[in-house]
Structure formats: C-alpha cells, structure tokens
mmCIF file of C-alpha atoms in Angstrom:
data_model
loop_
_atom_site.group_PDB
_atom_site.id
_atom_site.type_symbol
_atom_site.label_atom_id
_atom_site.label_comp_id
_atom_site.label_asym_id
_atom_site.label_seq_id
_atom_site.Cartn_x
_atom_site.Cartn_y
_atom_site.Cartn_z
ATOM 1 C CA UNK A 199 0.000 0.000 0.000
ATOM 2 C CA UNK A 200 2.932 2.303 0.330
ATOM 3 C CA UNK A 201 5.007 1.235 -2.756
ATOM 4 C CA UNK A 202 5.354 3.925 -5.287
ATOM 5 C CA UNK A 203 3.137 2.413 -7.851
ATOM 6 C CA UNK A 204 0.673 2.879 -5.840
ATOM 7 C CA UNK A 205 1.067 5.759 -4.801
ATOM 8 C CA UNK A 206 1.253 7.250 -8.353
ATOM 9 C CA UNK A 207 -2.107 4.941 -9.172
ATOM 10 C CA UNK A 208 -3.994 6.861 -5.921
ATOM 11 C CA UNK A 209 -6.152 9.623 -7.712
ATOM 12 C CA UNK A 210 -7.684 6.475 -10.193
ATOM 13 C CA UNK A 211 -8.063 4.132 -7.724
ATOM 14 C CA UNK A 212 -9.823 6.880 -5.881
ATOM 15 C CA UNK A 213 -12.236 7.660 -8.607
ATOM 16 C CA UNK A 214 -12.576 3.982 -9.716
ATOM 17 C CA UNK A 215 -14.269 3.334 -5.911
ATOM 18 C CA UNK A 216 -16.299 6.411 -6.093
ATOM 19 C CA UNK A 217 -17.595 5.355 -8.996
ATOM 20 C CA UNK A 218 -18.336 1.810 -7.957
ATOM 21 C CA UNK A 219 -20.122 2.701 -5.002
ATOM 22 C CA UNK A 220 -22.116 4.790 -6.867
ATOM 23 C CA UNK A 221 -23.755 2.062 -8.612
ATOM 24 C CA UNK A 222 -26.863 0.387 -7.020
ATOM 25 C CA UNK A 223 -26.805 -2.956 -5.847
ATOM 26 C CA UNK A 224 -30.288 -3.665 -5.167
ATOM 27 C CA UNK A 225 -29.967 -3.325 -9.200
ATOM 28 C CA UNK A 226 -27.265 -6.141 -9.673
ATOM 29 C CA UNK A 227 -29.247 -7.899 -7.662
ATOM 30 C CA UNK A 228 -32.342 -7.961 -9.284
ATOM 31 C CA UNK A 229 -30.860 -9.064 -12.509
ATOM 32 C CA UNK A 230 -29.655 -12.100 -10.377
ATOM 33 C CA UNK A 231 -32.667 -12.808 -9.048
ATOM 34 C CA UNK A 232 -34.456 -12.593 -12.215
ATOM 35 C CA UNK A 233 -32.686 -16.262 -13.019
ATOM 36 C CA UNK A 234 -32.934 -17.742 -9.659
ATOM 37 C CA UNK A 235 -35.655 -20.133 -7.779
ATOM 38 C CA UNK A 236 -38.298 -17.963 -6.168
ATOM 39 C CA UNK A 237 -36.850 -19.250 -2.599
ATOM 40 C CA UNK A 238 -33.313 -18.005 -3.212
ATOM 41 C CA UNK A 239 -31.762 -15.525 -0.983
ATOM 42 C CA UNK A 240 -28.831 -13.369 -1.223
ATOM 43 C CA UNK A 241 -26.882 -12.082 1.821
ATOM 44 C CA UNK A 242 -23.074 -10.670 0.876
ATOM 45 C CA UNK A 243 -20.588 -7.974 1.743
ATOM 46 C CA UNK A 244 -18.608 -6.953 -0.998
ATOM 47 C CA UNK A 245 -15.377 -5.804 -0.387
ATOM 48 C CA UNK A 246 -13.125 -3.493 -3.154
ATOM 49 C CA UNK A 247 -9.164 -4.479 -2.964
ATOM 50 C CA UNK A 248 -5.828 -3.514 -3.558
ATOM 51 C CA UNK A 249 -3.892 -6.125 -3.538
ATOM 52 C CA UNK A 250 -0.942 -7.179 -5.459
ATOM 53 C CA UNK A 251 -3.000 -9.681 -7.634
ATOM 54 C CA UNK A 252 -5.622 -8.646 -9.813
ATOM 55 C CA UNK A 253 -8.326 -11.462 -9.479
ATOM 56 C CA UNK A 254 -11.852 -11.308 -8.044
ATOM 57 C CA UNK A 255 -13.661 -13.965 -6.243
ATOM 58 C CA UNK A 256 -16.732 -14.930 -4.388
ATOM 59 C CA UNK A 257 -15.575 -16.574 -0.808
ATOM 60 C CA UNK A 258 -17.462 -18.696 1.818
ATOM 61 C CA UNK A 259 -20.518 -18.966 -0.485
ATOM 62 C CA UNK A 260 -22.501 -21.464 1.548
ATOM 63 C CA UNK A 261 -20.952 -19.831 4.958
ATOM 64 C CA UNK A 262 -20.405 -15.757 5.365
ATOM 65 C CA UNK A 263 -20.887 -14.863 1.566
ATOM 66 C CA UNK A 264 -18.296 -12.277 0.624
ATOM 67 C CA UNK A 265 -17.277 -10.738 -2.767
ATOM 68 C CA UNK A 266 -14.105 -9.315 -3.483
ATOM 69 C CA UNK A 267 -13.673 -7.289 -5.976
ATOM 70 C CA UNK A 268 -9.902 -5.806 -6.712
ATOM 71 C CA UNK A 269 -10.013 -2.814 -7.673
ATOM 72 C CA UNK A 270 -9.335 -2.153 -11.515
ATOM 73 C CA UNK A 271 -9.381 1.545 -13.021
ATOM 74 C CA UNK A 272 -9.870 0.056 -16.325
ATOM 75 C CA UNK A 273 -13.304 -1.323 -15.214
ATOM 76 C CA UNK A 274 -16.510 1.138 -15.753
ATOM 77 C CA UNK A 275 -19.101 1.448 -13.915
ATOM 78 C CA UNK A 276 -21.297 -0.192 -16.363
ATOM 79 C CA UNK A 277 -18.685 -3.599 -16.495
ATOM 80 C CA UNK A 278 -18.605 -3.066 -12.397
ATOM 81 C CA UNK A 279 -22.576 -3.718 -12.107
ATOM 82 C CA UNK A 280 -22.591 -6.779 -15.021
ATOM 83 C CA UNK A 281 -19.662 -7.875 -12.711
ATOM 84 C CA UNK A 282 -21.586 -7.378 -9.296
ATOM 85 C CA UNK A 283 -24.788 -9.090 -11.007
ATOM 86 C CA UNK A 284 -22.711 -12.255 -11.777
ATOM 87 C CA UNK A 285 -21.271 -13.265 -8.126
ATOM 88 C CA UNK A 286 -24.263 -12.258 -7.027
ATOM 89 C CA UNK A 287 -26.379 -14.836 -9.297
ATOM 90 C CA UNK A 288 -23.688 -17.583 -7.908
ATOM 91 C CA UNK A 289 -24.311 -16.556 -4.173
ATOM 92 C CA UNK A 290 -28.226 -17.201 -4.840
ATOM 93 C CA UNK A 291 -26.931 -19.965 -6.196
ATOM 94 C CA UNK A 292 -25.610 -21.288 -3.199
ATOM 95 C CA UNK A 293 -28.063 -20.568 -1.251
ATOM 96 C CA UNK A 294 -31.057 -22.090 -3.438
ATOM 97 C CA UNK A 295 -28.716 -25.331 -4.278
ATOM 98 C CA UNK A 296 -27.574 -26.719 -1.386
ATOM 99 C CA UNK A 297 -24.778 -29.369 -1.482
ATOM 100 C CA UNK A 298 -27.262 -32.710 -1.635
ATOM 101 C CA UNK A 299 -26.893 -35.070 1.550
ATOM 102 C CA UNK A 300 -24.681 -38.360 0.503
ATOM 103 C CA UNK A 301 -26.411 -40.834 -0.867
ATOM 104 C CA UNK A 302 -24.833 -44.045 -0.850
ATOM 105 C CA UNK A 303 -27.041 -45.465 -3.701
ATOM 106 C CA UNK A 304 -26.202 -42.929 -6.112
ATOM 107 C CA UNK A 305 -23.106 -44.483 -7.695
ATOM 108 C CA UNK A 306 -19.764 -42.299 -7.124
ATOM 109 C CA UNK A 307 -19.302 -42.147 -10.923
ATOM 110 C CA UNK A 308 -22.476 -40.457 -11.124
ATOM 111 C CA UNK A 309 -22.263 -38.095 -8.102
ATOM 112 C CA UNK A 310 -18.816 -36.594 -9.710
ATOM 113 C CA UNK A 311 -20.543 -35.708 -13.429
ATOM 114 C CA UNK A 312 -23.332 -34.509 -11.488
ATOM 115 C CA UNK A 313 -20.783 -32.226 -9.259
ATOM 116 C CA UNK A 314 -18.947 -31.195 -11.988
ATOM 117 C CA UNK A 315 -22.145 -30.804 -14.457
ATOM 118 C CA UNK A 316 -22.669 -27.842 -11.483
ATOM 119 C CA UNK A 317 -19.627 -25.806 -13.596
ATOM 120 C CA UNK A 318 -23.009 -24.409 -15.813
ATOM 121 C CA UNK A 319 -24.045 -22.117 -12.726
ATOM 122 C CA UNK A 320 -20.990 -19.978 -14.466
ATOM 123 C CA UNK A 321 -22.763 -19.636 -18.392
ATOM 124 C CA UNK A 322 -26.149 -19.080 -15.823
ATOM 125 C CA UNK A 323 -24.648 -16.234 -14.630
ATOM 126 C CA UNK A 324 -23.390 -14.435 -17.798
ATOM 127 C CA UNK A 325 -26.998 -14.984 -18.580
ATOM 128 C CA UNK A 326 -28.385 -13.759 -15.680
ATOM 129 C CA UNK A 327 -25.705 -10.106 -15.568
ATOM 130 C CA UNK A 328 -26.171 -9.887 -19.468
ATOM 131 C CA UNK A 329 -30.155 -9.815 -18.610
ATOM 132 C CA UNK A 330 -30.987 -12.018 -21.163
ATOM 133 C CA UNK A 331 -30.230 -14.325 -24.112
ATOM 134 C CA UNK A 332 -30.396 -11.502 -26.984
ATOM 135 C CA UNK A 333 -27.737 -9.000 -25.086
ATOM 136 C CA UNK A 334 -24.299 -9.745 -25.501
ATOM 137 C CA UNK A 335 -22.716 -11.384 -22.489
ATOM 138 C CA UNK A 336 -19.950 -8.796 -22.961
ATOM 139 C CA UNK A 337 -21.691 -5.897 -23.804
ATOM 140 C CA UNK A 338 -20.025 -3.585 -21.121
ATOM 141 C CA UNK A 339 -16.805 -5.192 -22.111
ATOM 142 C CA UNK A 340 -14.032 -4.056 -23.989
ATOM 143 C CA UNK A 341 -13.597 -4.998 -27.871
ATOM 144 C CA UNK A 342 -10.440 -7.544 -26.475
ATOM 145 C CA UNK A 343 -12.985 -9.133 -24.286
ATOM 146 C CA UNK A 344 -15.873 -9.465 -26.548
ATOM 147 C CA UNK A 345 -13.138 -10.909 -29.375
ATOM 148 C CA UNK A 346 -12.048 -13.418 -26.860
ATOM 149 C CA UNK A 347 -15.670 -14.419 -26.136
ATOM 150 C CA UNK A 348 -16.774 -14.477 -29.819
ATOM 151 C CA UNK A 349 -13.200 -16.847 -30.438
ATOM 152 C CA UNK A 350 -14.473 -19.238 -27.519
ATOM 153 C CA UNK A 351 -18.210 -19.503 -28.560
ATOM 154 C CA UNK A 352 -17.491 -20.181 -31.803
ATOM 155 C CA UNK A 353 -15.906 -23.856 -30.076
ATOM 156 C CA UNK A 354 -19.331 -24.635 -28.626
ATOM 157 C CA UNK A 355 -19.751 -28.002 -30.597
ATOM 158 C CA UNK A 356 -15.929 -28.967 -29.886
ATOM 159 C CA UNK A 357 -16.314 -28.271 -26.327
ATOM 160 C CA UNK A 358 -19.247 -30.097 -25.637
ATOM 161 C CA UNK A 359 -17.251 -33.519 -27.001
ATOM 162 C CA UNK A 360 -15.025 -32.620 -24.737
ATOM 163 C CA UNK A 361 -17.536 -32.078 -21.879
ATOM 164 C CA UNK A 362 -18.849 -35.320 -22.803
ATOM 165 C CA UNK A 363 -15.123 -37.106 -22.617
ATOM 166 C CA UNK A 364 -14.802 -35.879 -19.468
ATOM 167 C CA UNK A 365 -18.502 -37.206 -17.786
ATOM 168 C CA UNK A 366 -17.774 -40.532 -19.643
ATOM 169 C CA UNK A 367 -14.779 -40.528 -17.741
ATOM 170 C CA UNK A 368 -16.027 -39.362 -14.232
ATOM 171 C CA UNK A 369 -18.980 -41.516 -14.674
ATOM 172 C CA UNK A 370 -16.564 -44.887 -15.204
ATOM 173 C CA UNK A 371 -13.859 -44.153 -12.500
ATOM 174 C CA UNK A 372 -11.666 -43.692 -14.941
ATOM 175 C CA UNK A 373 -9.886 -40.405 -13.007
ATOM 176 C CA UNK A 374 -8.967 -39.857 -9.373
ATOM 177 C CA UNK A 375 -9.868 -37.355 -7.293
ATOM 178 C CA UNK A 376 -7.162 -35.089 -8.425
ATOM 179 C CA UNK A 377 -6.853 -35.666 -12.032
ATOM 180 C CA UNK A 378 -10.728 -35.012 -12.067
ATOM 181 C CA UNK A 379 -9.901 -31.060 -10.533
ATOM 182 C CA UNK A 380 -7.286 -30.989 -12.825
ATOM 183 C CA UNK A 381 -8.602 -31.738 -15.957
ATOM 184 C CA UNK A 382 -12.078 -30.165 -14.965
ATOM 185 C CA UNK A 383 -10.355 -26.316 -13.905
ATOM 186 C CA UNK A 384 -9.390 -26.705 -17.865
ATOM 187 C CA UNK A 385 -12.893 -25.936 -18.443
ATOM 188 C CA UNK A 386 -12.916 -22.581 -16.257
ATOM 189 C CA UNK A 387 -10.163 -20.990 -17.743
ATOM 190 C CA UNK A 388 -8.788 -19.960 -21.778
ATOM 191 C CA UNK A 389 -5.654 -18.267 -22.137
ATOM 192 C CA UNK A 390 -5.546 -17.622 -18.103
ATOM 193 C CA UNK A 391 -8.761 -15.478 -18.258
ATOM 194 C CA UNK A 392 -11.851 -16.988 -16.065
ATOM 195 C CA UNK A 393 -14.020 -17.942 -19.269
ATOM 196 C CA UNK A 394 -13.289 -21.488 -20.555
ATOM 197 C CA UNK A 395 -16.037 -23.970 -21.744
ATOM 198 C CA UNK A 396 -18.041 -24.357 -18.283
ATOM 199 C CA UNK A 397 -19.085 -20.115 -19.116
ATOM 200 C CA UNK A 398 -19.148 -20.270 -22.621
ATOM 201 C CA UNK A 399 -21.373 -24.107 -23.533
ATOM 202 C CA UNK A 400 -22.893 -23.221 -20.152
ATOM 203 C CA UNK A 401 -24.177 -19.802 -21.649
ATOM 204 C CA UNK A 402 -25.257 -21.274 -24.679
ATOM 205 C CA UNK A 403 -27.514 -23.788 -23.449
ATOM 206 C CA UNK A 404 -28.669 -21.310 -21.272
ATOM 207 C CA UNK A 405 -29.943 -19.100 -23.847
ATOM 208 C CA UNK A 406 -31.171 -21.572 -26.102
ATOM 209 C CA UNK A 407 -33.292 -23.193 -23.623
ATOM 210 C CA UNK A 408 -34.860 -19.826 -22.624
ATOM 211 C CA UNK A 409 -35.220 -18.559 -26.281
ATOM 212 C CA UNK A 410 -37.054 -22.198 -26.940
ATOM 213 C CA UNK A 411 -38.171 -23.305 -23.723
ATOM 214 C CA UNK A 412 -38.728 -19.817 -21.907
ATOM 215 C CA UNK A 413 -37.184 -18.702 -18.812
ATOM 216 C CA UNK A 414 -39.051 -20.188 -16.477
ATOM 217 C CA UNK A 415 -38.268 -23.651 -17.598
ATOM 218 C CA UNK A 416 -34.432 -22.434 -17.892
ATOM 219 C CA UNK A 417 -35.155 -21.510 -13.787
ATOM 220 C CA UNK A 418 -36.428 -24.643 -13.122
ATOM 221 C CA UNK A 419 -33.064 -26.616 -13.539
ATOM 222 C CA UNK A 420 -31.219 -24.125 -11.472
ATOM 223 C CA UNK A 421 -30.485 -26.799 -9.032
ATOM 224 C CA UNK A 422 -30.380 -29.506 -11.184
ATOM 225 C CA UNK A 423 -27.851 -29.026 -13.895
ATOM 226 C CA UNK A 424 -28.330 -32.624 -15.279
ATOM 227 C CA UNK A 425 -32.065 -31.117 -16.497
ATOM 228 C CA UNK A 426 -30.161 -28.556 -18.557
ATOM 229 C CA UNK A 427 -28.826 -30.196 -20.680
ATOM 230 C CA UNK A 428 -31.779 -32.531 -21.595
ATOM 231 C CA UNK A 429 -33.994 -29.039 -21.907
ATOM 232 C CA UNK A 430 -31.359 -28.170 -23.998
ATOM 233 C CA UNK A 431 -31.704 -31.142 -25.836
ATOM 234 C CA UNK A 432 -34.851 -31.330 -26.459
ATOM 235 C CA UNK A 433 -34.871 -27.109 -27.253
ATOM 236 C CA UNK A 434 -32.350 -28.088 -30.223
ATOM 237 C CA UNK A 435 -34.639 -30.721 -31.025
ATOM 238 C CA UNK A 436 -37.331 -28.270 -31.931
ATOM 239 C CA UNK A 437 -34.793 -25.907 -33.875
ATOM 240 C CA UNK A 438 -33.936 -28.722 -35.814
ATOM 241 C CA UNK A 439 -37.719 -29.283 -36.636
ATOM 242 C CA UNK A 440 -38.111 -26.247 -37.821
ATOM 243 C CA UNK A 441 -35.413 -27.044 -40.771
ATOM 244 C CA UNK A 442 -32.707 -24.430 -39.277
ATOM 245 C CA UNK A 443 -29.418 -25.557 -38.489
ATOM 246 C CA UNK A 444 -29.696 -27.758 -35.529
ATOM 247 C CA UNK A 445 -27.113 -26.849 -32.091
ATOM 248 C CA UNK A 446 -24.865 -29.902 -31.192
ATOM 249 C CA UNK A 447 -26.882 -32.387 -28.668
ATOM 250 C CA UNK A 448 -25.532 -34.303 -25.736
ATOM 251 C CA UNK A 449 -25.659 -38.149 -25.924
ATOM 252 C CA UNK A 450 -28.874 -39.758 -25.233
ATOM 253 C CA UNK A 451 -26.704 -41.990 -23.329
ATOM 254 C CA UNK A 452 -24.969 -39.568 -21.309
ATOM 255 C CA UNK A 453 -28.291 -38.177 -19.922
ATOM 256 C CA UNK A 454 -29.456 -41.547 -19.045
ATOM 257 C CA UNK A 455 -26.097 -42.313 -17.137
ATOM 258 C CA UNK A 456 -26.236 -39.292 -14.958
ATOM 259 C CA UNK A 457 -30.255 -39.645 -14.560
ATOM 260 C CA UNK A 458 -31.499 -36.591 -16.236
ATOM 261 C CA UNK A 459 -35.103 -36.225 -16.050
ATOM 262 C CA UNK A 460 -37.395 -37.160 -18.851
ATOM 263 C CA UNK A 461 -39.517 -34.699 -21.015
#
C-alpha cells in the first residue's frame, strides 16, 4: 500500500471506488434474481481491494458470503454492475442449491458428473448479468474481451465432445480425485482469463433453452444441472424441426447415465 506504484495509481483508484459505489446494488441484484428459484436468498458484503493480484472472487458462499472485488481503473461502472450481477447470481446460487446429503445409492461415478455438471451455474450467470439471451454477455466489455468471447463460442460443438469425454470418464472411475480437478479447472479458464467452456457451452444452453423453452423452464433446472442439458436437448430438437441448423446435442446416453429427467 505504500510502494510507489501505488502511490502514483492513488487519484484512479480513488475515482474507480467512487464510482463503484455509486452504482446500485439492489440493481445487480435484481438481474440475479431474475434467473434464480423464487426461494433463493442473497446475503453478501462486498469488499473493493488492492492487492498485489488482480483477481476477483466470491468466498465462503454457503458460509459468510463475501465478494471481493480488486479494484481495476480500467473497469466502468457499467462492467462493475454486469460484474456485481454475476457473483451475485452464484451466491443465490448457493443458497437455493444446497450441497445434496450423501447418498450411498447414487453411484460415485455419477455423483462426480453430477458435481462437476454444477460448472453451468458460471454460463447461468453471464446470462443472468447480461439480462438475457439476446444481449451480448460482454456488452459492457471491452472490444479484447468481446473478441475473446466471440473466439471461444465459436468452439461450442468442440467443447461439448469434450464435456462429454470428461462425464464418460467421471462416470466410469476412470480419473482420481485429483486428475478429475485438474482436468475439470481446464474448463474454467482460456488463455488464463476466467471464461473457458463451463461459461461459454454453459451460456449457450442457457440461452437456447430460454429462447425455446422460456425462462421459467431455464429456472427450473437451477439446481439440477443434469435437467439442462436434456432441456437443452430437447430445445435443439425443436430448432432442428423447424429445418434451421440444428445446435450440437448431448448423448442420449450420457443423460441416461447421470439420470437426467425425462420430457
């Protein structure tokens, strides 16, 4: 806090908070809510930082929710509230979905694609901060962000094989514990910005299902990510009927391994 970078950074950083606080949070908020169960609840303090890395995170979701948000001159107040809307969407989240008891006849194979299925709640939440499926998730972004976005979307169909891989594997024991986290954080990350496949496929679906299915069915799977992607399914389904060029599906045997509800 006393280093001479930062001391030469003071007057922005100054102006970056006031301008931050200035936006309304009951705002953020309701764009959260508007793609949560009616019976969510969200209860956070949200804390600006300095610190030497540049990262933002939501902590103790499930506990003492907290958001920190570092503090970044280069972020407008426009970006700030899309920002504030998306942890907020993942602590109502948390608080809707809690972690289900253990159930010992739920095989283990199952319980980790089901877990890790749960990555979604990130393309829900560029949904939910966007405020709906015909903004652009990065519409208070800069033009580098938006190019990166438009670069990762465009992999949709290649990243849901690779989705797929990786349930096939969970669901046969084929990876340990930490080769699972491992090759699972791939899909949170692209070129070590917070955005890979479980934000971009997971915004996809999200949209088509809502465009197709409307947003109350997208809701209705909050807590339930296995129903997403049949809704999904079955929302490409009817695009394809319609003689336009159909999104790529999920396996029919995939869903049926990890139990996904019927139609």
């Amino acid at each position: 806090m006393r280093s001479p970078d930062l001391a030469r950074r003071a007057p922005a950083l100054r102006a970056t908070l006031a301008r931050w606080v200035a936006t309304d949070p009951a705002a953020a908020a309701r764009a959260a809510f508007a793609y949560l169960p009616a019976h969510a609840r969200i209860r956070a303090s949200v804390y600006p930082v300095i610190k030497p890395r540049t990262n933002s995170f939501v902590f103790e979701a499930r506990t003492n929710p907290a958001i920190f948000l570092y503090l970044d001159p280069e972020v407008t107040g426009p970006k700030f509230a899309n920002t504030l809307a998306h942890e907020l969407h993942h602590l109502g989240y948390a608080n809707a979905c809690p972690d289900p008891p253990a159930d010992s006849a739920v095989a283990a194979g199952v319980r980790a694609a089901r877990d890790w299925m749960g990555g979604f709640a990130e393309g829900r939440a560029m949904l939910a901060a966007a405020g709906g499926p015909d903004v652009h998730p990065h519409a208070t972004s800069d033009s580098a962000e938006r190019a990166v976005w438009e670069r990762d979307v465009a992999l949709v169909p290649d990243d849901i094989a690779r989705l797929e891989a990786f349930y096939g594997d969970l669901l046969d024991g084929r990876l340990s514990d930490e080769a699972a986290r491992d090759r699972g954080f791939t899909f949170v990350a692209t070129d070590s910005v917070p955005q890979g496949a479980f934000y971009t496929v997971g915004w996809y679906m999200a949209a088509v299902v809502e465009r197709e299915l409307g947003r109350e069915r997208l809701v209705a799977s909050t807590c339930t990510p296995a129903a997403l992607l049949a809704d999904y399914n079955r929302a490409a389904e009817r695009i394809a009927a319609r003689g336009q060029a159909a999104p790529p599906r999920w396996s029919d045997a995939l869903l049926a391994r990890v139990g996904a509800p019927a139609p």
